[in-house]
């Protein structure tokens, strides 16, 4: 359409003064419609034919190619709630902020709740640490107890030592376990009691006196306590202070406890692994190893008992009698255990009363003191021990006989004899440790056992006359 035609077209659209308004509207509509039809047809002929769109959108497609048609709306986007929102090219899409949980909203509204939450976390952590620590501690204790109980049950890695055990009449299983623990036979009385109940032994352990070794397992202990013949004959024997090992052996043999030779062999060879054994004398001329250490007392024995079991009663008693105070006193005096027991044995053989023992001890200590000028004890009882206990068995060997003589007889041996000459009691041992304070260097006794003490040789000679020992 030319410009002139376009202008004429619009002029024709203007209403005529002599035409009614209604006619003008119809004509205008008709002409406008015809214009679009003609214009559209012309464009369709000049442009290639486009593929047919699906039904329902044909009218919209016709406007897309028309310069007068408004731009088609863009397709709406569907939001997360299913609603459609128009997309604007001018405003960029902004992603909505994540929704804040209700708990965090509360924390923001109330800042102190953060501190409370943090405090709760610390508290819970502390409780957890304490609980884990308690569980670990209990576990370690249980494991330690279990290991100790197992070792105790089988007697594994326990030192060998024999003890005399007295189970009284009517003793309960718990009391028996406590007695065994106190004596050192077992380490875990609770485990012993539980195991005894499992083995149904609570009513089968008989009262009586037993000799048990500390390296026995529970089953072995049950055998000893259960196998005992309650009707088996026992004997009670008293051994006095000052008896020698050979005198003890004779008494045991005479009363059917054990044989003399077997007991003397045990006296010379047995070991019991007591701590004090390392403090005993080691001189090669000590005639009997355990002389001085078989503590004199009253004991009950079974007939036909092993010598070792018999010895264990004496030695265990000795070990219990030599208390820590005595060892401390030995250190103050600068004396060994062997020296104290040896001196006590000489004191025991010389005197019977406590006051006499303490004065005799003062004489020996004064003579043994540095610079006394009297290094020989000159005690008759040391010679008697050699004469009665040693000489009869070594006289065939003159050299050996002389060696023993000069090792025990304090008229020839300076200071103390090489070893004890009897088995002293506690009074003599205490006298050796705590002598009377005196300046005596001599003593003599009369036929009734009365003592006469002197500080000088002249006084001593006068006392010999008084005691009826002159000539």
Coordinates of N, CA and C in Angstrom, one line a residue, residues 99 275 377 383:
X99 N 14.4 -21.8 54.9 CA 13.5 -21.6 56.1 C 14.3 -21.9 57.3
X275 N 62.5 -65.1 104.9 CA 63.4 -64.0 104.7 C 64.6 -64.0 105.6
X377 N 85.4 -65.0 125.5 CA 84.3 -65.1 126.5 C 84.6 -66.1 127.6
X383 N 82.4 -75.0 125.4 CA 83.2 -76.2 125.4 C 82.3 -77.5 125.5

